[in-house]
mmCIF file of C-alpha atoms in Angstrom:
data_model
loop_
_atom_site.group_PDB
_atom_site.id
_atom_site.type_symbol
_atom_site.label_atom_id
_atom_site.label_comp_id
_atom_site.label_asym_id
_atom_site.label_seq_id
_atom_site.Cartn_x
_atom_site.Cartn_y
_atom_site.Cartn_z
ATOM 1 C CA MET A 1 -44.564 20.317 26.539
ATOM 2 C CA SER A 2 -45.566 17.350 24.336
ATOM 3 C CA THR A 3 -43.693 18.848 21.412
ATOM 4 C CA PHE A 4 -40.560 19.185 23.580
ATOM 5 C CA ARG A 5 -40.835 15.556 24.710
ATOM 6 C CA MET A 6 -41.264 14.424 21.111
ATOM 7 C CA LYS A 7 -38.160 16.330 20.040
ATOM 8 C CA SER A 8 -36.139 14.974 22.975
ATOM 9 C CA SER A 9 -37.215 11.399 22.180
ATOM 10 C CA THR A 10 -36.300 11.822 18.506
ATOM 11 C CA LEU A 11 -32.902 13.240 19.375
ATOM 12 C CA ARG A 12 -32.249 10.397 21.822
ATOM 13 C CA ILE A 13 -33.115 7.772 19.194
ATOM 14 C CA LEU A 14 -30.908 9.571 16.653
ATOM 15 C CA ALA A 15 -27.975 9.650 19.068
ATOM 16 C CA GLN A 16 -28.397 5.949 19.922
ATOM 17 C CA THR A 17 -28.549 5.030 16.245
ATOM 18 C CA MET A 18 -25.357 6.972 15.498
ATOM 19 C CA LEU A 19 -23.544 5.262 18.380
ATOM 20 C CA LEU A 20 -24.725 1.839 17.208
ATOM 21 C CA LEU A 21 -23.545 2.464 13.639
ATOM 22 C CA PHE A 22 -20.234 3.854 14.876
ATOM 23 C CA TRP A 23 -19.383 0.882 17.090
ATOM 24 C CA SER A 24 -20.530 -1.594 14.426
ATOM 25 C CA ALA A 25 -18.165 0.029 11.918
ATOM 26 C CA VAL A 26 -15.274 -0.045 14.391
ATOM 27 C CA ALA A 27 -15.891 -3.708 15.167
ATOM 28 C CA GLY A 28 -15.984 -4.559 11.465
ATOM 29 C CA TRP A 29 -12.793 -2.653 10.695
ATOM 30 C CA ALA A 30 -10.896 -4.127 13.632
ATOM 31 C CA SER A 31 -11.760 -7.751 12.841
ATOM 32 C CA GLU A 32 -9.212 -9.799 10.893
ATOM 33 C CA PRO A 33 -10.299 -11.685 7.762
ATOM 34 C CA LYS A 34 -10.083 -15.453 7.496
ATOM 35 C CA SER A 35 -8.049 -15.314 4.287
ATOM 36 C CA SER A 36 -6.290 -12.844 2.073
ATOM 37 C CA SER A 37 -7.738 -11.683 -1.223
ATOM 38 C CA PRO A 38 -5.521 -10.468 -4.075
ATOM 39 C CA ASN A 39 -7.898 -7.513 -4.396
ATOM 40 C CA GLY A 40 -7.612 -6.418 -0.769
ATOM 41 C CA THR A 41 -6.080 -3.041 0.127
ATOM 42 C CA ASN A 42 -7.794 -2.634 3.481
ATOM 43 C CA ILE A 43 -5.687 -1.073 6.237
ATOM 44 C CA PHE A 44 -8.115 -2.567 8.777
ATOM 45 C CA ALA A 45 -7.260 -6.121 7.653
ATOM 46 C CA PRO A 46 -3.617 -6.307 8.791
ATOM 47 C CA ALA A 47 -1.529 -9.398 8.064
ATOM 48 C CA SER A 48 1.786 -8.144 9.447
ATOM 49 C CA THR A 49 3.028 -6.661 12.721
ATOM 50 C CA PRO A 50 3.666 -3.114 11.374
ATOM 51 C CA ALA A 51 0.276 -3.070 9.624
ATOM 52 C CA LYS A 52 -1.484 -4.318 12.773
ATOM 53 C CA SER A 53 0.198 -1.633 14.892
ATOM 54 C CA ILE A 54 -0.959 1.034 12.436
ATOM 55 C CA ALA A 55 -4.491 -0.404 12.270
ATOM 56 C CA ASP A 56 -4.767 -0.551 16.075
ATOM 57 C CA LEU A 57 -3.566 3.055 16.323
ATOM 58 C CA SER A 58 -6.047 4.105 13.630
ATOM 59 C CA VAL A 59 -8.931 2.466 15.485
ATOM 60 C CA PHE A 60 -7.820 4.095 18.747
ATOM 61 C CA VAL A 61 -7.713 7.546 17.113
ATOM 62 C CA LEU A 62 -11.040 6.904 15.385
ATOM 63 C CA VAL A 63 -12.724 5.873 18.630
ATOM 64 C CA THR A 64 -11.256 8.846 20.523
ATOM 65 C CA THR A 65 -12.326 11.386 17.917
ATOM 66 C CA GLY A 66 -15.689 9.626 17.568
ATOM 67 C CA ILE A 67 -16.341 10.018 21.276
ATOM 68 C CA ILE A 68 -15.382 13.702 21.040
ATOM 69 C CA PHE A 69 -17.784 14.119 18.125
ATOM 70 C CA VAL A 70 -20.649 12.441 19.996
ATOM 71 C CA VAL A 71 -20.063 14.516 23.145
ATOM 72 C CA VAL A 72 -19.913 17.789 21.202
ATOM 73 C CA PHE A 73 -22.942 16.822 19.113
ATOM 74 C CA VAL A 74 -25.011 15.925 22.187
ATOM 75 C CA LEU A 75 -24.047 19.156 23.970
ATOM 76 C CA LEU A 76 -24.865 21.154 20.854
ATOM 77 C CA VAL A 77 -28.275 19.527 20.446
ATOM 78 C CA TYR A 78 -28.976 19.953 24.166
ATOM 79 C CA SER A 79 -28.103 23.661 23.967
ATOM 80 C CA VAL A 80 -30.254 24.173 20.881
ATOM 81 C CA VAL A 81 -33.254 22.465 22.489
ATOM 82 C CA LYS A 82 -32.770 23.784 26.022
ATOM 83 C CA PHE A 83 -32.158 27.398 25.133
ATOM 84 C CA ARG A 84 -34.272 27.742 22.010
ATOM 85 C CA GLY A 85 -36.325 30.876 21.585
ATOM 86 C CA ARG A 86 -39.883 30.828 22.986
ATOM 87 C CA ALA A 87 -42.801 33.105 22.274
ATOM 88 C CA LYS A 88 -43.051 34.177 25.900
ATOM 89 C CA ASP A 89 -39.382 35.271 25.884
ATOM 90 C CA ALA A 90 -39.774 37.567 22.899
ATOM 91 C CA GLY A 91 -37.962 40.837 23.492
ATOM 92 C CA ARG A 92 -36.252 39.568 26.656
ATOM 93 C CA GLU A 93 -32.483 39.309 26.869
ATOM 94 C CA PRO A 94 -31.197 35.942 28.211
ATOM 95 C CA ALA A 95 -29.188 35.759 31.405
ATOM 96 C CA GLN A 96 -25.591 36.830 30.852
ATOM 97 C CA VAL A 97 -22.621 34.764 32.061
ATOM 98 C CA TYR A 98 -19.373 36.700 32.480
ATOM 99 C CA GLY A 99 -16.699 33.984 32.686
ATOM 100 C CA SER A 100 -16.526 30.602 34.367
ATOM 101 C CA THR A 101 -13.241 29.273 35.749
ATOM 102 C CA GLN A 102 -14.498 25.683 35.685
ATOM 103 C CA ILE A 103 -15.530 25.835 32.011
ATOM 104 C CA GLU A 104 -12.314 27.556 30.952
ATOM 105 C CA LEU A 105 -10.200 24.959 32.775
ATOM 106 C CA ALA A 106 -12.222 22.130 31.221
ATOM 107 C CA TRP A 107 -11.894 23.323 27.623
ATOM 108 C CA THR A 108 -8.163 23.915 28.139
ATOM 109 C CA ILE A 109 -7.025 20.883 30.151
ATOM 110 C CA ILE A 110 -9.164 18.199 28.471
ATOM 111 C CA PRO A 111 -7.981 18.987 24.890
ATOM 112 C CA ILE A 112 -4.356 19.118 26.096
ATOM 113 C CA LEU A 113 -4.717 15.682 27.702
ATOM 114 C CA ILE A 114 -6.312 14.271 24.559
ATOM 115 C CA VAL A 115 -3.505 15.636 22.336
ATOM 116 C CA VAL A 116 -0.820 14.293 24.705
ATOM 117 C CA VAL A 117 -2.391 10.817 24.744
ATOM 118 C CA LEU A 118 -2.680 10.723 20.927
ATOM 119 C CA PHE A 119 0.895 11.992 20.565
ATOM 120 C CA LEU A 120 2.325 9.368 22.930
ATOM 121 C CA ALA A 121 0.369 6.553 21.270
ATOM 122 C CA THR A 122 1.571 7.639 17.818
ATOM 123 C CA ALA A 123 5.187 8.078 18.948
ATOM 124 C CA ARG A 124 5.185 4.599 20.487
ATOM 125 C CA VAL A 125 4.013 3.002 17.213
ATOM 126 C CA ILE A 126 6.498 4.998 15.102
ATOM 127 C CA HIS A 127 9.364 3.992 17.401
ATOM 128 C CA ALA A 128 8.360 0.322 17.418
ATOM 129 C CA ILE A 129 8.214 0.183 13.609
ATOM 130 C CA GLN A 130 11.116 2.398 12.552
ATOM 131 C CA ASP A 131 13.630 1.316 15.188
ATOM 132 C CA ALA A 132 12.967 -2.423 15.098
ATOM 133 C CA PRO A 133 16.281 -4.364 14.997
ATOM 134 C CA GLU A 134 16.940 -6.647 12.037
ATOM 135 C CA PRO A 135 17.380 -10.280 13.163
ATOM 136 C CA ALA A 136 20.024 -12.539 11.662
ATOM 137 C CA GLY A 137 17.553 -14.666 9.672
ATOM 138 C CA ALA A 138 15.737 -11.782 7.984
ATOM 139 C CA VAL A 139 15.321 -11.592 4.211
ATOM 140 C CA ASP A 140 16.973 -8.510 2.709
ATOM 141 C CA VAL A 141 15.466 -6.840 -0.357
ATOM 142 C CA THR A 142 16.558 -3.655 -2.102
ATOM 143 C CA VAL A 143 13.587 -1.877 -3.666
ATOM 144 C CA ILE A 144 14.298 0.665 -6.413
ATOM 145 C CA GLY A 145 11.456 2.826 -7.687
ATOM 146 C CA HIS A 146 11.512 3.744 -11.387
ATOM 147 C CA GLN A 147 9.094 5.589 -13.608
ATOM 148 C CA TYR A 148 6.839 3.567 -13.649
ATOM 149 C CA TRP A 149 7.875 0.170 -12.275
ATOM 150 C CA TRP A 150 9.524 -1.511 -9.306
ATOM 151 C CA GLU A 151 12.889 -3.241 -9.232
ATOM 152 C CA PHE A 152 13.555 -5.828 -6.529
ATOM 153 C CA ARG A 153 17.053 -7.049 -5.687
ATOM 154 C CA TYR A 154 17.886 -9.792 -3.199
ATOM 155 C CA PRO A 155 21.592 -9.103 -2.486
ATOM 156 C CA LYS A 156 22.127 -12.231 -0.370
ATOM 157 C CA LEU A 157 20.406 -14.495 -2.895
ATOM 158 C CA GLY A 158 21.688 -13.007 -6.153
ATOM 159 C CA ILE A 159 18.185 -12.442 -7.548
ATOM 160 C CA VAL A 160 16.894 -9.490 -9.549
ATOM 161 C CA THR A 161 13.224 -9.258 -10.484
ATOM 162 C CA ALA A 162 10.559 -6.620 -11.080
ATOM 163 C CA ASN A 163 7.092 -5.556 -9.949
ATOM 164 C CA GLU A 164 6.199 -8.799 -8.150
ATOM 165 C CA LEU A 165 7.927 -9.318 -4.816
ATOM 166 C CA HIS A 166 8.161 -12.768 -3.244
ATOM 167 C CA ILE A 167 8.781 -13.050 0.495
ATOM 168 C CA PRO A 168 8.368 -15.903 2.997
ATOM 169 C CA VAL A 169 5.586 -16.081 5.554
ATOM 170 C CA SER A 170 6.753 -15.324 9.081
ATOM 171 C CA GLU A 171 5.485 -18.202 11.186
ATOM 172 C CA PRO A 172 5.228 -17.770 14.994
ATOM 173 C CA GLY A 173 7.614 -20.675 15.613
ATOM 174 C CA HIS A 174 10.048 -19.513 12.937
ATOM 175 C CA PRO A 175 9.791 -15.724 12.467
ATOM 176 C CA THR A 176 11.236 -14.582 9.142
ATOM 177 C CA PRO A 177 10.729 -10.838 8.674
ATOM 178 C CA THR A 178 11.626 -9.106 5.425
ATOM 179 C CA PHE A 179 13.586 -5.853 5.601
ATOM 180 C CA LEU A 180 13.400 -3.514 2.614
ATOM 181 C CA GLN A 181 15.917 -0.836 1.671
ATOM 182 C CA LEU A 182 14.062 1.755 -0.389
ATOM 183 C CA LEU A 183 15.847 3.698 -3.133
ATOM 184 C CA SER A 184 14.717 5.832 -6.047
ATOM 185 C CA ALA A 185 16.236 5.917 -9.521
ATOM 186 C CA ASP A 186 14.580 9.158 -10.601
ATOM 187 C CA THR A 187 11.855 10.993 -8.665
ATOM 188 C CA ASP A 188 9.865 10.547 -5.461
ATOM 189 C CA HIS A 189 7.880 7.327 -5.074
ATOM 190 C CA SER A 190 6.083 5.740 -2.120
ATOM 191 C CA PHE A 191 5.941 2.032 -1.277
ATOM 192 C CA TRP A 192 2.553 1.104 0.165
ATOM 193 C CA VAL A 193 1.026 -2.327 0.719
ATOM 194 C CA PRO A 194 -1.815 -1.529 3.156
ATOM 195 C CA GLU A 195 -2.258 -5.009 4.635
ATOM 196 C CA LEU A 196 1.474 -5.477 5.295
ATOM 197 C CA ALA A 197 2.945 -2.090 6.243
ATOM 198 C CA GLY A 198 2.488 1.672 6.159
ATOM 199 C CA LYS A 199 3.576 4.099 3.465
ATOM 200 C CA THR A 200 7.283 4.810 3.152
ATOM 201 C CA ASP A 201 8.738 7.215 0.598
ATOM 202 C CA LEU A 202 11.516 6.450 -1.870
ATOM 203 C CA ILE A 203 13.482 9.685 -2.213
ATOM 204 C CA PRO A 204 16.466 10.231 -4.549
ATOM 205 C CA ASN A 205 19.792 10.181 -2.653
ATOM 206 C CA HIS A 206 18.002 9.473 0.638
ATOM 207 C CA PRO A 207 17.748 5.726 1.438
ATOM 208 C CA ASN A 208 14.787 4.665 3.564
ATOM 209 C CA ARG A 209 13.898 1.355 5.145
ATOM 210 C CA MET A 210 10.850 -0.600 6.236
ATOM 211 C CA TRP A 211 10.002 -4.152 7.251
ATOM 212 C CA MET A 212 7.140 -6.601 7.301
ATOM 213 C CA ASP A 213 6.508 -10.025 8.792
ATOM 214 C CA PRO A 214 3.393 -11.387 7.058
ATOM 215 C CA GLN A 215 1.616 -14.006 9.120
ATOM 216 C CA ARG A 216 -0.469 -15.584 6.382
ATOM 217 C CA THR A 217 0.242 -16.601 2.809
ATOM 218 C CA GLY A 218 -1.412 -15.051 -0.200
ATOM 219 C CA VAL A 219 -1.087 -12.234 -2.701
ATOM 220 C CA PHE A 220 -1.190 -8.691 -1.318
ATOM 221 C CA LEU A 221 -1.689 -5.666 -3.520
ATOM 222 C CA GLY A 222 -0.028 -2.293 -3.198
ATOM 223 C CA GLN A 223 0.456 0.966 -5.000
ATOM 224 C CA CYS A 224 2.910 3.786 -5.455
ATOM 225 C CA ALA A 225 1.347 6.318 -3.092
ATOM 226 C CA GLN A 226 3.349 9.367 -4.216
ATOM 227 C CA TYR A 227 2.550 11.111 -7.493
ATOM 228 C CA CYS A 228 5.584 10.411 -9.673
ATOM 229 C CA GLY A 229 4.346 11.230 -13.167
ATOM 230 C CA ILE A 230 1.456 10.616 -15.523
ATOM 231 C CA GLN A 231 1.523 6.825 -15.071
ATOM 232 C CA HIS A 232 1.700 6.955 -11.266
ATOM 233 C CA ALA A 233 -1.716 5.284 -10.960
ATOM 234 C CA LYS A 234 -0.501 2.230 -12.900
ATOM 235 C CA MET A 235 2.652 1.703 -10.847
ATOM 236 C CA LEU A 236 1.201 -1.233 -8.968
ATOM 237 C CA LEU A 237 2.660 -3.766 -6.546
ATOM 238 C CA ARG A 238 2.067 -7.485 -6.046
ATOM 239 C CA ILE A 239 3.600 -9.166 -3.020
ATOM 240 C CA SER A 240 3.397 -12.956 -2.927
ATOM 241 C CA VAL A 241 3.770 -14.252 0.610
ATOM 242 C CA ASP A 242 4.878 -17.863 0.185
ATOM 243 C CA ALA A 243 5.132 -20.813 2.516
ATOM 244 C CA PRO A 244 8.807 -21.547 3.384
ATOM 245 C CA GLU A 245 9.070 -24.447 0.936
ATOM 246 C CA ASP A 246 7.391 -22.471 -1.845
ATOM 247 C CA PHE A 247 9.691 -19.499 -1.271
ATOM 248 C CA ALA A 248 12.735 -21.793 -1.357
ATOM 249 C CA ALA A 249 11.512 -23.287 -4.658
ATOM 250 C CA TRP A 250 10.966 -19.802 -6.095
ATOM 251 C CA VAL A 251 14.486 -18.760 -5.059
ATOM 252 C CA ARG A 252 16.000 -21.813 -6.772
ATOM 253 C CA SER A 253 14.096 -21.120 -9.995
ATOM 254 C CA GLN A 254 15.070 -17.442 -10.008
ATOM 255 C CA GLN A 255 18.756 -18.254 -9.487
ATOM 256 C CA LYS A 256 18.859 -20.331 -12.670
ATOM 257 C CA PRO A 257 20.010 -18.678 -15.915
ATOM 258 C CA ALA A 258 17.602 -18.040 -18.745
ATOM 259 C CA ILE A 259 16.360 -21.153 -20.517
ATOM 260 C CA GLU A 260 18.069 -21.842 -23.860
ATOM 261 C CA ASP A 261 15.476 -22.978 -26.396
ATOM 262 C CA ALA A 262 16.808 -23.692 -29.880
ATOM 263 C CA GLY A 263 13.302 -23.319 -31.286
ATOM 264 C CA VAL A 264 13.214 -19.565 -30.564
ATOM 265 C CA LEU A 265 16.726 -18.543 -31.660
ATOM 266 C CA ASP A 266 15.247 -16.232 -34.297
ATOM 267 C CA GLY A 267 13.370 -14.347 -31.576
ATOM 268 C CA ARG A 268 16.490 -14.070 -29.442
ATOM 269 C CA ARG A 269 18.422 -12.641 -32.395
ATOM 270 C CA VAL A 270 15.695 -10.044 -32.991
ATOM 271 C CA PHE A 271 15.735 -9.196 -29.265
ATOM 272 C CA GLU A 272 19.513 -8.724 -29.257
ATOM 273 C CA ARG A 273 19.603 -6.911 -32.611
ATOM 274 C CA ASN A 274 17.153 -4.198 -31.571
ATOM 275 C CA ALA A 275 17.080 -1.714 -28.696
ATOM 276 C CA CYS A 276 15.520 -4.291 -26.341
ATOM 277 C CA MET A 277 18.931 -5.363 -25.061
ATOM 278 C CA ASN A 278 19.903 -1.761 -24.272
ATOM 279 C CA CYS A 279 17.150 -1.465 -21.652
ATOM 280 C CA HIS A 280 16.543 -5.015 -20.454
ATOM 281 C CA ARG A 281 18.719 -7.742 -19.018
ATOM 282 C CA VAL A 282 18.447 -11.472 -19.714
ATOM 283 C CA ASP A 283 20.911 -13.532 -17.718
ATOM 284 C CA GLY A 284 23.212 -15.641 -19.900
ATOM 285 C CA THR A 285 22.849 -13.423 -22.973
ATOM 286 C CA SER A 286 24.462 -10.257 -24.234
ATOM 287 C CA ALA A 287 21.412 -8.269 -23.068
ATOM 288 C CA ASP A 288 22.551 -6.346 -19.985
ATOM 289 C CA GLY A 289 20.389 -3.212 -19.915
ATOM 290 C CA ARG A 290 19.515 -1.464 -16.662
ATOM 291 C CA PHE A 291 16.807 0.991 -17.692
ATOM 292 C CA GLY A 292 13.966 -1.526 -17.820
ATOM 293 C CA PRO A 293 12.932 -4.612 -15.830
ATOM 294 C CA ASP A 294 15.096 -7.741 -15.784
ATOM 295 C CA LEU A 295 13.418 -10.254 -18.133
ATOM 296 C CA THR A 296 15.383 -13.387 -17.217
ATOM 297 C CA HIS A 297 12.296 -15.003 -15.652
ATOM 298 C CA LEU A 298 9.576 -12.862 -17.218
ATOM 299 C CA MET A 299 7.012 -15.660 -17.512
ATOM 300 C CA SER A 300 7.186 -16.423 -13.800
ATOM 301 C CA ARG A 301 5.279 -13.171 -13.250
ATOM 302 C CA ALA A 302 1.503 -12.936 -13.338
ATOM 303 C CA THR A 303 1.440 -9.417 -14.786
ATOM 304 C CA ILE A 304 3.355 -7.083 -17.069
ATOM 305 C CA ALA A 305 3.718 -3.282 -17.162
ATOM 306 C CA ALA A 306 3.896 -3.058 -13.336
ATOM 307 C CA GLY A 307 0.550 -4.784 -12.885
ATOM 308 C CA ALA A 308 -1.268 -2.877 -15.618
ATOM 309 C CA ALA A 309 -2.087 -6.039 -17.589
ATOM 310 C CA ASP A 310 -2.123 -9.808 -17.161
ATOM 311 C CA ASN A 311 0.913 -11.616 -18.528
ATOM 312 C CA THR A 312 -0.758 -13.257 -21.522
ATOM 313 C CA HIS A 313 0.369 -13.800 -25.110
ATOM 314 C CA ASP A 314 -1.900 -11.101 -26.534
ATOM 315 C CA ASN A 315 -1.037 -8.536 -23.861
ATOM 316 C CA LEU A 316 2.680 -9.199 -24.208
ATOM 317 C CA ARG A 317 2.468 -8.764 -27.964
ATOM 318 C CA LEU A 318 0.503 -5.519 -27.605
ATOM 319 C CA TRP A 319 2.908 -4.243 -24.924
ATOM 320 C CA ILE A 320 5.897 -4.651 -27.272
ATOM 321 C CA GLN A 321 4.054 -3.347 -30.308
ATOM 322 C CA ASN A 322 2.404 -0.319 -28.684
ATOM 323 C CA PRO A 323 3.077 0.199 -24.938
ATOM 324 C CA ARG A 324 0.871 3.269 -24.789
ATOM 325 C CA ALA A 325 -2.169 1.170 -25.653
ATOM 326 C CA ILE A 326 -1.803 -0.417 -22.193
ATOM 327 C CA LYS A 327 -0.016 2.346 -20.308
ATOM 328 C CA PRO A 328 -0.302 5.843 -21.847
ATOM 329 C CA GLY A 329 2.774 7.882 -21.012
ATOM 330 C CA SER A 330 4.946 4.824 -20.471
ATOM 331 C CA LEU A 331 8.653 5.451 -21.031
ATOM 332 C CA MET A 332 8.998 2.184 -22.966
ATOM 333 C CA PRO A 333 9.271 2.999 -26.689
ATOM 334 C CA ALA A 334 7.180 1.293 -29.349
ATOM 335 C CA MET A 335 9.624 -1.016 -31.152
ATOM 336 C CA GLN A 336 7.802 -0.845 -34.521
ATOM 337 C CA LEU A 337 8.793 -4.391 -35.429
ATOM 338 C CA SER A 338 7.426 -6.225 -38.429
ATOM 339 C CA ASP A 339 4.806 -8.853 -37.654
ATOM 340 C CA PRO A 340 7.206 -11.797 -38.168
ATOM 341 C CA ASP A 341 9.852 -10.200 -35.911
ATOM 342 C CA LEU A 342 7.223 -9.285 -33.324
ATOM 343 C CA ASP A 343 5.908 -12.845 -33.216
ATOM 344 C CA ALA A 344 9.461 -14.181 -32.957
ATOM 345 C CA VAL A 345 10.309 -11.911 -30.002
ATOM 346 C CA VAL A 346 7.089 -12.792 -28.182
ATOM 347 C CA ASN A 347 7.746 -16.506 -28.693
ATOM 348 C CA TYR A 348 11.270 -16.038 -27.300
ATOM 349 C CA LEU A 349 10.119 -14.078 -24.247
ATOM 350 C CA GLU A 350 7.504 -16.744 -23.480
ATOM 351 C CA THR A 351 10.312 -19.256 -22.918
ATOM 352 C CA LEU A 352 11.840 -17.138 -20.121
ATOM 353 C CA ASN A 353 10.385 -18.932 -17.108
#
C-alpha cells in the first residue's frame, strides 16, 4: 500500500510540474515584446494584425492539444497504476468488458467536436486575412521573387528596390496597411516575415497577395520559406517599418536619380563597358538590365546579396570579384576585372546613395 501511495504521489507531482511548465511556456509565447529586434523571427511576438491573428490561433491550438495530451497522459498513467499486475492475480484473467455505449459515444463525439472547433477557428482567421479589403490609403508593393533575391516595386510611387522593403508604421489613429502582390520570375518562392504576417507562396503565373499593418517601428527579418534552389537559405528579407516622416523621406530619396559624381567617371565607364549593365539598372544611365537588382540607390541598403553580407567596402569588392565566396551557387557571374577596374567600379557603386 505504501508503495502505491508513493507512486501516486510521484505521478501527481509529475503531472503538476508538466502543467506548470506548459502554462508558463504559453504565457511567455503569448506576451508581446517591448521592442523589436532585427534578429527576431518569433511567430509568438506579433507586430501586425495578420501575425497576431495567426499567433492567437497557434496558442489556441497549442492549448487545446496540450489539454488533450494531459488528459490522455493522466488516463494512461491511471490505467497503468490501477490495473497493473499483482502477485495475487497471477494466472487469473481480468474482468472482460464487451462494449460500452457511453465510452463509444464519448470517443466519437468529443473528437468530432474538437475538430469542428479547430476547423471553424482556422477558417475564421483565414477569411479575415485573405479577404480583407484594401483601403484607399494603403501602400501598394509588387514583390517579385528571383533566384536568389527579392525585387520590390512601388507602382504608385515609381520606386524600384531590392531585398530591403520599407513600409510605414500603421498607427491606430492613422492606419496605413501595406498590400503586397506576390509574383515569381522563375520558380516557387515563399514570402515569410514571422512577426508581420504568415507564409504566402510566390508561384509562376499565379499572382498571390498578402497584407500587413505593423504597429511598431523597427527592422523585421524574414526568409524565403520555399526551397527554390541551392541558395534558398541565403534568400533573406529585411523589412524596415518606418515612422511616417521617415518613410516619406525615404520615398523622396528613392525617387531621385542616381548621383552624378565626376570623381568616379572611370568606374561608371567600367560598369557600362562590362556585362554589369546587362543585368543591373542604374537610373539616369545607359544601364537598364532586369536580371539583377536595381542599383540606383545601392548604398541606402544595409546588406548585399539578399542579406548574405553587410554592405561594406570589402564585402562589395569581394561580391563583384567572386560572388561564390559569399553566396555559393549564386547566379551572379564573377566579373574577373583587373584590380584597378575593380576598385574603380566599387568606388562608383559607393556613390549610389
